[in-house]
Coordinates of C-alpha atoms and ligand atoms in Angstrom, one line a residue:
M1 CA -156.2 -10.7 -37.5
K2 CA -156.0 -8.9 -34.2
V3 CA -157.2 -5.4 -34.0
T4 CA -157.2 -4.0 -30.3
T5 CA -155.9 -0.7 -30.2
S6 CA -158.4 1.6 -31.3
R7 CA -161.3 -0.2 -29.8
K8 CA -160.6 1.4 -26.9
S9 CA -160.5 4.6 -27.3
K10 CA -164.0 5.8 -28.5
A11 CA -163.8 9.2 -28.1
R12 CA -164.3 10.6 -31.4
G13 CA -163.4 14.0 -32.3
I14 CA -164.2 16.8 -35.3
I15 CA -162.5 17.7 -38.1
S16 CA -162.7 21.1 -39.5
S17 CA -165.0 20.7 -42.1
A18 CA -163.6 24.1 -43.3
V19 CA -160.3 21.4 -43.9
L20 CA -162.2 18.5 -45.4
G21 CA -165.1 20.1 -47.1
M22 CA -167.9 17.3 -44.8
V23 CA -171.1 18.4 -44.0
I24 CA -172.7 16.8 -41.7
L25 CA -171.3 13.2 -41.6
L26 CA -168.4 14.5 -38.8
P27 CA -165.9 11.7 -39.6
P28 CA -163.7 10.5 -36.8
T29 CA -160.3 12.3 -35.8
L30 CA -157.4 10.8 -37.1
A31 CA -156.3 10.9 -33.1
S32 CA -158.4 7.5 -32.7
A33 CA -155.7 5.1 -32.7
Q34 CA -153.3 7.2 -30.6
S35 CA -151.9 3.8 -28.7
P36 CA -149.5 2.1 -31.6
D37 CA -149.9 -1.4 -31.8
E38 CA -146.3 -2.8 -33.0
D39 CA -148.1 -6.1 -34.3
I40 CA -150.1 -4.8 -37.2
T41 CA -147.8 -5.1 -39.9
F42 CA -147.7 -4.4 -43.7
S43 CA -147.2 -7.6 -44.8
R44 CA -150.1 -9.7 -43.1
D45 CA -152.5 -7.1 -42.2
I46 CA -152.5 -4.1 -44.9
M47 CA -151.4 -6.0 -47.7
P48 CA -155.1 -8.5 -47.9
I49 CA -157.1 -4.6 -47.7
L50 CA -155.1 -2.8 -50.3
Q51 CA -155.8 -5.9 -52.6
D52 CA -159.5 -6.3 -51.9
N53 CA -160.6 -2.4 -51.5
C54 CA -158.1 -0.5 -53.0
Q55 CA -155.6 -1.7 -56.1
E56 CA -158.8 -2.0 -58.8
C57 CA -157.8 1.9 -59.1
H58 CA -154.6 2.2 -57.3
R59 CA -152.7 -0.3 -60.3
A60 CA -150.6 1.0 -63.6
E61 CA -153.3 1.1 -65.7
G62 CA -156.1 2.2 -62.9
I63 CA -158.0 5.3 -62.6
G64 CA -156.3 6.2 -59.3
P65 CA -153.8 8.9 -59.3
M66 CA -150.7 6.2 -58.1
P67 CA -150.6 2.3 -57.8
L68 CA -150.6 0.8 -54.3
M69 CA -149.3 -2.5 -55.4
N70 CA -146.5 -3.2 -52.6
Y71 CA -145.3 -1.8 -49.4
E72 CA -142.9 1.5 -50.9
D73 CA -146.0 2.5 -52.4
A74 CA -147.2 1.9 -49.1
K75 CA -144.8 3.7 -46.7
L76 CA -144.8 6.6 -49.1
W77 CA -148.4 7.9 -49.4
A78 CA -149.3 6.3 -45.2
P79 CA -150.2 9.8 -44.0
L80 CA -152.3 10.6 -47.2
I81 CA -153.6 6.8 -47.0
Q82 CA -154.4 7.3 -43.1
L83 CA -156.3 10.5 -43.8
K84 CA -158.3 9.6 -46.7
V85 CA -158.9 6.5 -45.2
V86 CA -160.1 7.9 -42.1
N87 CA -162.2 10.8 -43.2
R88 CA -164.3 8.1 -45.4
Q89 CA -163.1 9.4 -48.4
M90 CA -161.2 6.5 -49.7
P91 CA -162.5 4.1 -51.3
P92 CA -164.8 6.2 -52.7
W93 CA -168.2 5.4 -51.1
H94 CA -169.9 8.4 -49.7
I95 CA -173.1 7.0 -47.6
D96 CA -174.2 8.4 -44.4
R97 CA -173.3 5.0 -42.5
T98 CA -175.6 6.7 -39.9
I99 CA -178.3 7.0 -41.4
G100 CA -180.8 4.3 -43.5
L101 CA -180.4 1.3 -45.4
Q102 CA -176.6 0.4 -45.3
K103 CA -177.0 -3.4 -47.5
F104 CA -175.8 -2.6 -51.0
K105 CA -174.7 -4.7 -53.7
N106 CA -171.5 -3.2 -54.6
D107 CA -170.2 -2.0 -51.1
R108 CA -167.0 -1.0 -51.7
S109 CA -166.1 1.2 -48.4
L110 CA -164.1 -0.6 -45.0
S111 CA -165.2 -1.9 -42.1
D112 CA -164.6 0.5 -38.9
D113 CA -162.0 -2.1 -37.8
Q114 CA -160.2 -1.9 -41.3
V115 CA -159.8 1.9 -40.8
E116 CA -158.6 1.6 -37.4
M117 CA -156.5 -0.8 -38.7
I118 CA -154.4 0.8 -41.3
S119 CA -154.8 4.2 -38.7
A120 CA -153.1 2.3 -36.1
W121 CA -150.4 1.0 -38.8
V122 CA -149.4 4.3 -40.0
N123 CA -149.3 5.4 -36.1
A124 CA -147.1 2.8 -35.7
G125 CA -144.7 3.7 -38.8
A126 CA -146.1 1.7 -41.6
P127 CA -143.9 -1.3 -40.6
E128 CA -143.4 -3.7 -43.4
G129 CA -143.1 -6.2 -40.8
N130 CA -142.3 -10.0 -42.2
P131 CA -142.5 -10.0 -46.5
A132 CA -143.3 -14.6 -45.9
D133 CA -146.3 -13.0 -44.8
L134 CA -147.4 -11.4 -48.0
P135 CA -151.0 -12.7 -49.5
P136 CA -150.6 -13.9 -53.7
A137 CA -150.6 -11.0 -55.6
T138 CA -153.9 -10.9 -56.8
Q139 CA -154.8 -11.0 -60.8
F140 CA -156.9 -8.2 -62.8
T141 CA -158.3 -8.5 -65.8
D142 CA -157.3 -5.6 -68.2
A143 CA -158.7 -2.4 -66.6
T144 CA -160.0 -1.4 -70.3
A145 CA -162.0 -4.4 -70.4
W146 CA -165.7 -4.4 -70.4
S147 CA -167.0 -4.8 -67.1
I148 CA -169.8 -6.7 -68.0
G149 CA -168.6 -9.6 -69.7
E150 CA -168.3 -9.4 -73.8
P151 CA -171.2 -7.4 -74.9
D152 CA -174.0 -8.9 -77.3
V153 CA -173.8 -5.6 -79.2
I154 CA -171.8 -2.2 -79.5
V155 CA -173.3 0.7 -80.8
N156 CA -170.0 3.0 -81.6
W157 CA -170.1 6.8 -81.6
E158 CA -167.5 9.3 -82.7
Y159 CA -166.9 13.2 -81.6
T160 CA -164.2 15.6 -82.6
V161 CA -163.3 17.4 -79.8
P162 CA -161.6 20.8 -81.0
A163 CA -158.9 22.0 -79.1
S164 CA -159.8 24.4 -76.7
G165 CA -163.3 26.5 -76.6
P166 CA -166.5 26.4 -74.1
D167 CA -167.9 22.9 -72.8
L168 CA -169.9 21.2 -75.6
Y169 CA -172.9 19.7 -74.8
G170 CA -175.5 18.4 -77.7
D171 CA -177.0 15.0 -78.9
I172 CA -175.3 12.5 -81.5
F173 CA -177.8 9.9 -82.8
T174 CA -176.9 6.6 -84.3
T175 CA -179.3 3.7 -86.4
D176 CA -175.8 1.3 -85.5
L177 CA -178.6 -1.1 -83.9
V178 CA -180.5 -1.3 -86.7
G179 CA -180.0 -4.6 -88.2
K180 CA -177.8 -5.4 -85.2
M181 CA -181.4 -7.1 -84.0
Q182 CA -184.0 -8.7 -85.2
N183 CA -186.3 -8.9 -82.2
G184 CA -186.9 -6.8 -79.0
R185 CA -184.8 -8.2 -76.0
Y186 CA -184.5 -7.5 -72.5
I187 CA -181.4 -5.9 -71.4
K188 CA -179.6 -7.4 -68.6
A189 CA -176.7 -5.8 -68.2
I190 CA -175.1 -2.2 -69.9
Q191 CA -171.9 0.3 -70.1
T192 CA -170.9 3.1 -72.4
R193 CA -167.0 3.6 -71.9
A194 CA -164.9 6.2 -73.5
V195 CA -162.9 3.6 -75.6
D196 CA -159.2 5.6 -75.6
D197 CA -157.1 7.6 -72.9
A198 CA -157.3 10.7 -75.1
S199 CA -161.3 10.0 -75.2
R200 CA -161.7 9.5 -71.5
R201 CA -159.8 13.3 -70.7
V202 CA -162.3 15.2 -73.4
V203 CA -165.5 12.9 -72.2
H204 CA -167.3 14.7 -69.2
H205 CA -170.1 12.7 -68.9
A206 CA -172.5 10.6 -71.8
L207 CA -176.1 9.6 -71.4
S208 CA -177.4 7.2 -73.8
Y209 CA -181.3 6.8 -74.7
A210 CA -183.1 4.4 -77.4
S211 CA -186.1 6.2 -79.4
P212 CA -188.2 3.2 -80.5
G213 CA -189.2 2.9 -84.2
N214 CA -186.6 4.8 -85.0
S215 CA -189.0 7.9 -84.6
R216 CA -186.8 10.8 -83.3
T217 CA -189.3 11.9 -80.8
D218 CA -188.9 15.4 -78.5
Q219 CA -186.9 12.9 -76.5
G220 CA -189.6 12.9 -73.9
D221 CA -190.8 9.4 -74.7
D222 CA -187.0 8.1 -75.2
Q223 CA -186.0 4.8 -73.2
F224 CA -183.1 6.1 -70.7
L225 CA -180.4 3.5 -70.7
V226 CA -177.1 4.4 -69.0
E227 CA -174.8 7.3 -67.9
Y228 CA -171.4 7.4 -68.5
A229 CA -169.1 9.6 -65.7
S230 CA -166.1 9.8 -64.3
G231 CA -166.2 7.3 -61.8
K232 CA -169.5 5.7 -62.7
S233 CA -169.5 2.1 -62.9
A234 CA -171.7 0.0 -65.2
E235 CA -175.2 -1.4 -64.2
I236 CA -176.2 -4.9 -64.0
Y237 CA -179.3 -5.0 -63.2
P238 CA -181.3 -7.3 -60.9
D239 CA -181.5 -10.9 -61.5
N240 CA -185.6 -11.1 -62.0
S241 CA -186.0 -7.5 -63.7
G242 CA -184.5 -5.5 -66.8
V243 CA -185.2 -2.8 -69.7
L244 CA -187.1 -4.0 -72.6
L245 CA -184.9 -2.8 -76.2
Q246 CA -186.8 -2.7 -79.7
P247 CA -184.5 -3.7 -82.7
D248 CA -185.4 -0.6 -84.6
S249 CA -184.5 2.0 -82.2
E250 CA -182.7 4.8 -83.2
V251 CA -179.9 5.3 -80.0
R252 CA -179.0 8.9 -78.8
L253 CA -176.2 10.0 -76.9
S254 CA -176.6 13.1 -74.5
Y255 CA -173.3 14.6 -74.0
H256 CA -171.1 17.2 -72.1
M257 CA -167.2 17.0 -73.3
H258 CA -164.6 20.0 -72.8
P259 CA -162.0 20.5 -74.8
I260 CA -158.2 19.6 -74.1
G261 CA -155.6 21.9 -75.1
V262 CA -155.1 19.4 -78.5
E263 CA -157.9 18.4 -80.7
T264 CA -159.0 15.2 -80.0
N265 CA -161.2 12.5 -81.7
A266 CA -163.3 11.3 -78.8
K267 CA -164.4 7.4 -79.2
I268 CA -167.2 6.5 -77.3
E269 CA -169.3 3.0 -76.9
L270 CA -172.3 1.5 -75.7
G271 CA -171.9 -2.2 -74.8
I272 CA -175.2 -4.3 -74.1
V273 CA -175.7 -8.3 -72.7
F274 CA -178.8 -9.2 -73.5
Y275 CA -181.1 -12.2 -72.0
P276 CA -181.7 -15.1 -73.6
E277 CA -183.6 -14.3 -77.2
G278 CA -187.3 -14.7 -76.3
F279 CA -187.0 -14.7 -72.6
E280 CA -188.7 -12.4 -70.2
P281 CA -187.8 -11.0 -66.8
E282 CA -190.4 -11.1 -64.3
Y283 CA -190.4 -7.4 -63.7
R284 CA -189.1 -4.4 -66.3
R285 CA -187.0 -2.3 -65.2
W286 CA -186.7 1.7 -65.6
S287 CA -184.3 4.5 -64.5
K288 CA -184.8 8.4 -64.8
Q289 CA -183.9 11.2 -63.2
L290 CA -186.1 12.1 -60.4
G291 CA -187.1 14.7 -57.8
Q292 CA -186.0 17.5 -59.6
R293 CA -185.8 20.3 -57.5
Q294 CA -189.5 22.4 -57.4
S295 CA -187.9 25.7 -58.0
L296 CA -185.4 27.2 -59.5
L297 CA -182.0 27.1 -57.6
D298 CA -181.2 30.0 -55.9
I299 CA -177.5 29.9 -54.1
P300 CA -176.3 33.2 -52.9
A301 CA -172.5 33.8 -51.9
G302 CA -170.9 32.4 -48.9
E303 CA -174.7 30.5 -47.7
V304 CA -175.6 26.5 -47.6
V305 CA -178.8 25.9 -49.2
R306 CA -181.7 23.4 -49.2
T307 CA -183.6 22.5 -52.2
D308 CA -186.3 19.9 -52.0
G309 CA -187.8 17.7 -55.4
Y310 CA -190.5 15.1 -55.4
V311 CA -191.7 12.3 -57.4
Y312 CA -195.0 10.4 -57.4
F313 CA -195.6 6.9 -57.6
H314 CA -198.3 6.1 -59.7
T315 CA -198.1 2.1 -59.1
N316 CA -196.1 -0.4 -56.6
A317 CA -192.3 -0.4 -56.4
T318 CA -189.1 -1.9 -55.5
I319 CA -186.2 1.0 -55.6
T320 CA -183.2 -1.0 -57.0
A321 CA -181.1 1.7 -57.2
F322 CA -180.2 5.7 -55.3
Q323 CA -177.3 7.6 -57.2
P324 CA -177.5 11.7 -55.8
H325 CA -176.5 14.1 -58.7
M326 CA -176.1 17.9 -58.0
H327 CA -172.5 19.5 -59.4
G328 CA -169.8 21.1 -57.7
L329 CA -171.6 22.9 -54.8
G330 CA -173.7 19.8 -53.8
A331 CA -172.9 18.8 -50.2
Y332 CA -175.1 16.3 -49.2
Q333 CA -178.3 14.4 -50.4
C334 CA -180.8 12.2 -49.2
L335 CA -184.0 10.6 -50.0
E336 CA -186.6 10.3 -48.2
L337 CA -190.2 8.3 -48.8
I338 CA -193.5 10.2 -47.7
Y339 CA -196.2 6.6 -47.5
P340 CA -200.0 7.0 -48.4
S341 CA -201.6 8.7 -45.4
E342 CA -204.1 6.6 -43.6
G343 CA -204.8 8.7 -40.6
A344 CA -204.0 12.8 -40.3
T345 CA -200.0 12.2 -41.0
A346 CA -198.0 10.3 -43.6
K347 CA -195.9 8.3 -42.4
T348 CA -192.1 9.2 -43.6
E349 CA -188.7 7.1 -43.9
L350 CA -185.1 8.1 -44.5
I351 CA -184.1 6.1 -46.9
S352 CA -180.2 7.0 -47.6
C353 CA -178.3 9.8 -47.5
A354 CA -174.8 10.6 -48.8
N355 CA -172.1 12.8 -49.0
W356 CA -171.5 14.4 -52.2
D357 CA -167.8 14.6 -53.6
Y358 CA -167.9 15.6 -57.5
N359 CA -165.7 13.4 -58.6
W360 CA -167.7 10.4 -57.8
H361 CA -171.0 9.4 -59.6
T362 CA -171.3 6.3 -57.6
I363 CA -174.6 4.3 -58.1
Y364 CA -175.7 2.8 -54.9
N365 CA -177.4 -0.4 -55.5
Y366 CA -179.4 -2.3 -53.1
A367 CA -179.2 -5.8 -51.5
D368 CA -182.3 -7.5 -53.1
D369 CA -183.7 -8.3 -49.0
V370 CA -184.0 -4.9 -48.6
A371 CA -184.5 -2.5 -51.4
P372 CA -186.8 0.0 -50.4
L373 CA -190.5 -1.7 -51.2
V374 CA -193.3 1.4 -51.9
P375 CA -197.0 1.4 -52.4
A376 CA -198.8 2.6 -54.9
G377 CA -199.3 6.6 -53.8
T378 CA -196.0 6.8 -52.1
V379 CA -193.8 10.3 -52.8
G380 CA -189.9 10.0 -53.0
H381 CA -188.7 13.4 -51.6
I382 CA -184.9 14.4 -52.5
I383 CA -183.3 16.4 -50.5
S384 CA -180.2 18.2 -51.4
Y385 CA -178.0 20.6 -49.6
M386 CA -175.8 23.1 -51.3
D387 CA -172.7 24.7 -49.8
N388 CA -171.4 28.4 -51.3
T389 CA -169.3 29.0 -48.5
D390 CA -165.0 28.3 -48.6
S391 CA -165.5 26.0 -46.8
N392 CA -166.6 22.8 -49.8
P393 CA -163.8 22.2 -51.7
G394 CA -165.7 21.6 -55.1
N395 CA -166.7 25.6 -54.7
H396 CA -164.9 27.2 -57.6
D397 CA -165.3 31.1 -55.8
A398 CA -167.6 31.6 -53.0
R399 CA -167.9 35.2 -54.0
N400 CA -170.3 33.7 -56.5
W401 CA -174.2 33.9 -56.7
T402 CA -175.2 30.6 -58.4
G403 CA -178.2 28.9 -60.0
D404 CA -179.6 26.3 -62.5
G405 CA -178.0 25.3 -65.4
P406 CA -176.4 22.6 -67.6
R407 CA -172.6 23.7 -67.2
T408 CA -170.1 22.4 -64.8
I409 CA -170.5 26.0 -63.1
D410 CA -174.2 26.2 -62.1
E411 CA -175.7 23.6 -60.0
M412 CA -178.1 20.3 -60.5
A413 CA -180.2 18.4 -57.8
F414 CA -182.1 15.4 -58.4
S415 CA -181.3 11.3 -57.9
W416 CA -181.3 9.1 -60.7
L417 CA -183.7 6.4 -59.4
G418 CA -183.2 2.7 -60.7
W419 CA -186.9 0.7 -59.7
Y420 CA -189.2 -1.5 -60.9
S421 CA -192.9 -1.9 -60.8
M422 CA -195.1 -4.3 -59.0
T423 CA -198.4 -5.5 -59.3
D424 CA -200.3 -5.8 -56.2
E425 CA -199.8 -9.6 -55.9
Q426 CA -196.3 -9.5 -56.7
Y427 CA -196.1 -6.5 -54.0
L428 CA -197.7 -8.3 -51.6
A429 CA -195.7 -11.9 -52.2
E430 CA -192.8 -10.3 -51.6
I431 CA -193.9 -8.0 -48.4
E432 CA -194.8 -12.0 -47.1
R433 CA -191.8 -13.1 -48.3
R434 CA -189.2 -10.8 -46.3
N435 CA -191.5 -11.1 -43.3
L436 CA -191.2 -15.0 -43.5
M437 CA -187.3 -14.4 -43.8
N438 CA -187.3 -11.5 -40.6
E439 CA -189.2 -14.5 -38.7
I440 CA -186.7 -17.3 -39.8
A441 CA -183.6 -14.3 -39.4
S442 CA -184.7 -14.4 -35.9
A443 CA -185.7 -18.0 -34.8
D444 CA -182.0 -18.6 -35.4
D445 CA -180.8 -16.2 -32.8
Ligands
HEC501 C1 -162.5 2.9 -57.7 C2 -161.4 3.4 -57.3 C3 -160.8 3.6 -56.4 C4 -160.5 3.4 -55.0 C5 -161.5 1.3 -55.3 C6 -160.1 3.1 -54.0 N1 -159.7 4.6 -54.7 FE1 -158.4 6.2 -53.5 N2 -158.2 7.4 -55.7 C7 -159.2 7.3 -57.0 C8 -159.3 8.4 -57.5 C9 -159.6 8.8 -58.8 C10 -158.1 9.4 -56.6 C11 -157.9 10.5 -57.2 C12 -159.7 11.7 -56.9 C13 -159.9 11.9 -55.6 O1 -159.3 11.6 -54.6 O2 -160.7 11.0 -55.6 C14 -158.2 9.0 -55.3 C15 -157.2 9.3 -54.6 C16 -156.3 8.5 -53.2 C17 -155.6 9.2 -52.7 C18 -155.0 10.7 -52.3 C19 -154.1 10.9 -53.8 C20 -153.9 12.2 -53.8 O3 -152.8 12.5 -54.2 O4 -154.8 13.5 -53.8 C21 -155.1 8.1 -51.2 C22 -154.1 8.7 -50.8 C23 -156.3 7.3 -52.2 N3 -156.9 7.2 -53.4 C24 -156.1 5.9 -51.3 C25 -156.8 4.8 -51.5 C26 -157.1 3.6 -50.6 C27 -156.1 3.1 -49.5 C28 -157.8 2.6 -51.0 C29 -158.5 1.3 -50.7 C30 -158.5 1.1 -49.0 C31 -158.7 3.5 -52.4 N4 -158.0 4.9 -52.7 C32 -159.2 2.9 -53.4 C33 -159.5 5.9 -56.9 C34 -160.0 4.6 -55.9

């Protein structure tokens, strides 16, 4: 593939953040591909990108608002496609590309070259080219199928959402698991899904937890399992780690649903794939809401506010995943590590920052060879920016003060972090392994 046009024009401008609602990360302008390159065609150059990065969602049964399956679709949407990819709002992947770690297992973003190619193609009038150059159509699996593979166990909940009224919050308990498992087993992959279209419309988000021993606790001791939220995909744990599930656990679904004008029977399923019976992965994995802001949120009308939260790591650990969580006023969130100090000053490291779009609850799974290694005594620092001005498109009304709360129109600030603990031996061995890998890599250069 040939991309010459816009490499030349590195001059990048700033699109008013009032238009795009992007804070801090300044996107390149649409003008970055001013010299149209007639050579870029839909059939040869653009279709492969749509197949690999867009059609999973932009097809008839996908979650995207319109299909992008052929030339007619793409031509119709060309200007908006340009805007969304240049501003890196599509594909949805909001990691700040200028800060911190950049290697992820589930990265669905486009390369700079791909973005420039799409932009140049649109500027050239979105030419079709020769249909004979089209790649074979991609075969997709059924969009409603489990993305974790066929589950070993499925837990079901049902809830009737009335036609109208306020947002609904609460817990539904089930003992569905009792009798379906004989012994404790390690979870390899897990996914919650709203079963049909109607359920998908009323379920805003749902978190699941297991209470071992079927003893309903005050919720503090429960093992968090997985989150379902618009845009959040399934969790597949790193190969050598798993979450232990006890056979007699009661499973709790903590839900947030909203009425949609007709009474709706919401059906939700939790699918679990286990490691083989008796198998013990090397690491036991955890996932928790961490770094909850320290004080109550206080976000005056028309202002941008920063909040900070902290979490202490009592043991050595590998952090496997970062998932920011805020509500409509959220703009940007970072994970920083403050390492145990040896001298007067502690060393800090900015690990990841991401722009926030409430439509998308994306989990950023670090690639195994870069997943942050934290020594015991490290403090995780979650830095969140909330934008209560008109320039934030997620803001319903910039004239209102906003504070903490569970409702969609209240605010929250924390991260979901996935991690597993390590003994000193495991920790040192992993550091040694990575040093060795780096030596081999630099010897190759
Ligand atoms: C993970 C699913 C997913 C992927 C992958 C994805 N999209 Fe989207 N797209 C959506 C959803 C959902 C929306 C509507 C909500 C939003 O804008 O966030 C959307 C909105 C859009 C819009 C705006 C439509 C409108 O009416 O406002 C465009 C244009 C678009 N996507 C193009 C693309 C392109 C081009 C790609 C690939 C380079 C892509 N998308 C990849 C799910 C996806």
